[in-house]
Amino acid sequence: MPGLALTGTGLYTPEQSISNDELVASFNEYVRRHNEANHAAIAEGTVAALAPSSTEFIVKASGIKQRYVMDKAGVLDPETMCPRIPERSNDQVSVLAEIAVAAARQAMAHAGRDASDIDGVLVGASNMQRAYPAMAVEVQDALGIDGFGFDMNVACSSATFALQAAADMVASGHARAILVCNPEICSGHLNFRDRDSHFIFGDVATAFIVEQASTARNGGWEIVSTKLKTKFSNNIRNNFGFLNRTAPQSIGKADKLFVQEGRKVFKDVVPMVSEMILAHLAENGIEAAHLKRIWLHQANQGMNDMIARRVLGRDPAPEEAPNILNEYANTSSAGSVIAFHKYNDDLGAGDLGLLCSFGAGYSVGSVILRKLAR
Ligand code: CO8
């Protein structure tokens, strides 16, 4: 994709955060109450006792130490274990659009762009707030952008897939610049009563601008090449949807929130991603040794260490494959963009880096970037 560039990024971080200890204390209180309330049935063997969670397990299995959330009180209340985000009237900006706009304003300022420079808005995220109108059209309206907007959902790969779509539209002349936003309120679709996954996700929004490198005002990164891949898998699913009401007995069941077979995902995705990155580099005549940085999707620290090791052929130095998982947890599509946003400024003109997302679908997006001179 010669001549195209990623020219500005933005990050909205919620004010509230939850440590592992706080999350585990709430979960374990829920377990205690459940086991106490079902004491007789558990003794009879008709109800299974629930097992407690632990901070040690969470850190060891995932590398996560805390997460940011839109509503801490609702998540931690053992009676609700769900964020409470009041419904807004149709005259107010939606909460998903609001956090997308906060990240977008930063990305636009960073790129030196205002609304009149942008022709399109893509909102790529794992779950949209509503079916329609598209969240992207609301973001477009809130920012005063004259053009078009649409939503995309490729789960954790929504940002890289939207980046390629944006680059294609700029390359073809359909737009001068595209704003991509990734608002992820993962706490809204996480089952905080599920021991296997209650610790995994956090809330955040990221945004970035794609335009011609020749028009970049404040430097940025040339998009050398993008490569996308999807392969169907049931190992990460969320069956929430508009047809749920047609089978009312299914409403509220565990599969209407995030569910995964974490071990299987780990085993399938590590080779899929590392092989795809190596193939992508080879297609572009780039050796892995020439990469100054790898901004990977942030789902699991062990997974990222293994992918970086397979790509580089050695253990990565911590600064080569930045970790934001410890602070933000898994923020779905936003994770690799947060890592890029926080850890790219120190590199020099001509340096090469690779942004890569992976997740449900399965889906993988790989983007080779070269730093532009300012
Ligand atoms: N506390 C204590 N012990 C626990 C806990 C807990 N909370 N949970 C499980 N255990 C126990 C298990 O019971 C098991 O015990 P035993 O050995 O006695 O059976 C033991 O710990 C090991 O359990 P696991 O095998 O499940 O543990 P793992 O080491 O595999 O770690 C992980 C689990 C962390 C989930 C890991 O498998 C992982 O990260 N896998 C990769 C997952 C991944 O990358 N998924 C991508 C999903 S993201 C995505 O695509 C976005 C979807 C859209 C966003 C949704 C937002 C909500």
Short mmCIF file of C-alpha atoms and ligand atoms in Angstrom, two decimals, residues 52-54 57-58 61-62 126-127 155-156 186 189-190 195-196 198-201 236 258 260 262-263 265-266 297 299-300 303 330 332 358-360, ligand 1:
data_model
loop_
_atom_site.label_atom_id
_atom_site.label_comp_id
_atom_site.label_asym_id
_atom_site.label_seq_id
_atom_site.Cartn_x
_atom_site.Cartn_y
_atom_site.Cartn_z
CA PRO A 52 -13.12 -19.54 44.23
CA SER A 53 -10.92 -17.46 41.93
CA SER A 54 -7.42 -16.25 42.79
CA PHE A 57 -3.93 -17.71 38.97
CA ILE A 58 -4.96 -14.62 37.01
CA ALA A 61 -2.28 -17.54 33.46
CA SER A 62 -2.75 -14.19 31.70
CA SER A 126 -16.60 -6.37 19.18
CA ASN A 127 -20.09 -5.28 20.21
CA ALA A 155 -14.16 -9.01 17.19
CA CYS A 156 -10.56 -8.50 18.36
CA CYS A 186 -16.09 -5.26 27.11
CA HIS A 189 -20.56 -8.54 27.52
CA LEU A 190 -18.33 -10.27 30.04
CA ARG A 195 -14.47 -18.13 36.97
CA ASP A 196 -12.73 -19.04 33.71
CA HIS A 198 -14.27 -13.03 34.75
CA PHE A 199 -10.80 -11.40 34.83
CA ILE A 200 -10.07 -11.17 31.11
CA PHE A 201 -11.50 -7.91 29.75
CA ILE A 236 -14.73 -17.93 21.05
CA PHE A 258 -18.53 -13.97 25.97
CA GLN A 260 -14.35 -19.34 25.09
CA GLY A 262 -9.15 -20.60 26.32
CA ARG A 263 -6.73 -23.52 26.06
CA VAL A 265 -7.69 -20.80 21.44
CA PHE A 266 -4.14 -20.56 22.74
CA HIS A 297 -3.05 -8.00 20.28
CA ALA A 299 -5.04 -11.21 25.22
CA ASN A 300 -2.45 -13.21 27.11
CA MET A 303 0.72 -16.10 24.08
CA ASN A 330 -7.79 -7.57 27.09
CA SER A 332 -10.44 -6.66 22.28
CA PHE A 358 -6.06 -11.84 16.55
CA GLY A 359 -9.21 -13.19 18.11
CA ALA A 360 -12.71 -14.49 17.56
N1 CO8 B 1 -8.94 -18.83 39.56
C1 CO8 B 1 -8.30 -19.95 39.94
N2 CO8 B 1 -8.23 -21.05 39.16
C2 CO8 B 1 -8.83 -21.03 37.97
C3 CO8 B 1 -9.53 -19.89 37.50
C4 CO8 B 1 -9.57 -18.76 38.36
N3 CO8 B 1 -10.20 -17.63 37.99
N4 CO8 B 1 -10.04 -20.15 36.28
C5 CO8 B 1 -9.67 -21.41 35.98
N5 CO8 B 1 -8.94 -21.94 36.98
C6 CO8 B 1 -8.38 -23.29 37.06
C7 CO8 B 1 -9.10 -24.28 36.18
O1 CO8 B 1 -10.22 -24.82 36.82
C8 CO8 B 1 -8.02 -25.31 35.92
O2 CO8 B 1 -7.94 -26.18 37.02
P1 CO8 B 1 -7.60 -27.75 36.80
O3 CO8 B 1 -6.23 -27.75 36.22
O4 CO8 B 1 -7.70 -28.29 38.18
O5 CO8 B 1 -8.64 -28.25 35.85
C9 CO8 B 1 -6.73 -24.48 35.89
O6 CO8 B 1 -7.03 -23.28 36.59
C10 CO8 B 1 -6.27 -24.16 34.50
O7 CO8 B 1 -7.36 -23.59 33.75
P2 CO8 B 1 -7.23 -23.21 32.22
O8 CO8 B 1 -6.69 -24.40 31.47
O9 CO8 B 1 -8.53 -22.64 31.77
O10 CO8 B 1 -6.13 -22.05 32.32
P3 CO8 B 1 -5.17 -21.52 31.22
O11 CO8 B 1 -3.79 -21.63 31.72
O12 CO8 B 1 -5.46 -22.02 29.86
O13 CO8 B 1 -5.53 -19.95 31.23
C11 CO8 B 1 -6.72 -18.35 29.88
C12 CO8 B 1 -6.81 -19.51 30.86
C13 CO8 B 1 -6.05 -17.19 30.60
C14 CO8 B 1 -8.10 -17.97 29.43
C15 CO8 B 1 -5.84 -18.77 28.67
O14 CO8 B 1 -6.23 -20.03 28.20
C16 CO8 B 1 -5.88 -17.80 27.52
O15 CO8 B 1 -5.64 -16.59 27.66
N6 CO8 B 1 -6.10 -18.31 26.31
C17 CO8 B 1 -6.12 -17.49 25.11
C18 CO8 B 1 -7.44 -16.88 25.01
C19 CO8 B 1 -7.52 -15.84 23.92
O16 CO8 B 1 -6.56 -15.35 23.40
N7 CO8 B 1 -8.74 -15.50 23.60
C20 CO8 B 1 -9.00 -14.49 22.70
C21 CO8 B 1 -10.32 -13.95 23.14
S1 CO8 B 1 -10.48 -12.35 22.85
C22 CO8 B 1 -11.49 -12.11 21.47
O17 CO8 B 1 -11.44 -12.75 20.50
C23 CO8 B 1 -12.42 -11.01 21.61
C24 CO8 B 1 -13.82 -11.49 21.69
C25 CO8 B 1 -14.73 -10.31 21.79
C26 CO8 B 1 -14.56 -9.51 23.07
C27 CO8 B 1 -15.42 -10.00 24.19
C28 CO8 B 1 -15.46 -9.03 25.35
C29 CO8 B 1 -16.22 -9.53 26.56
#
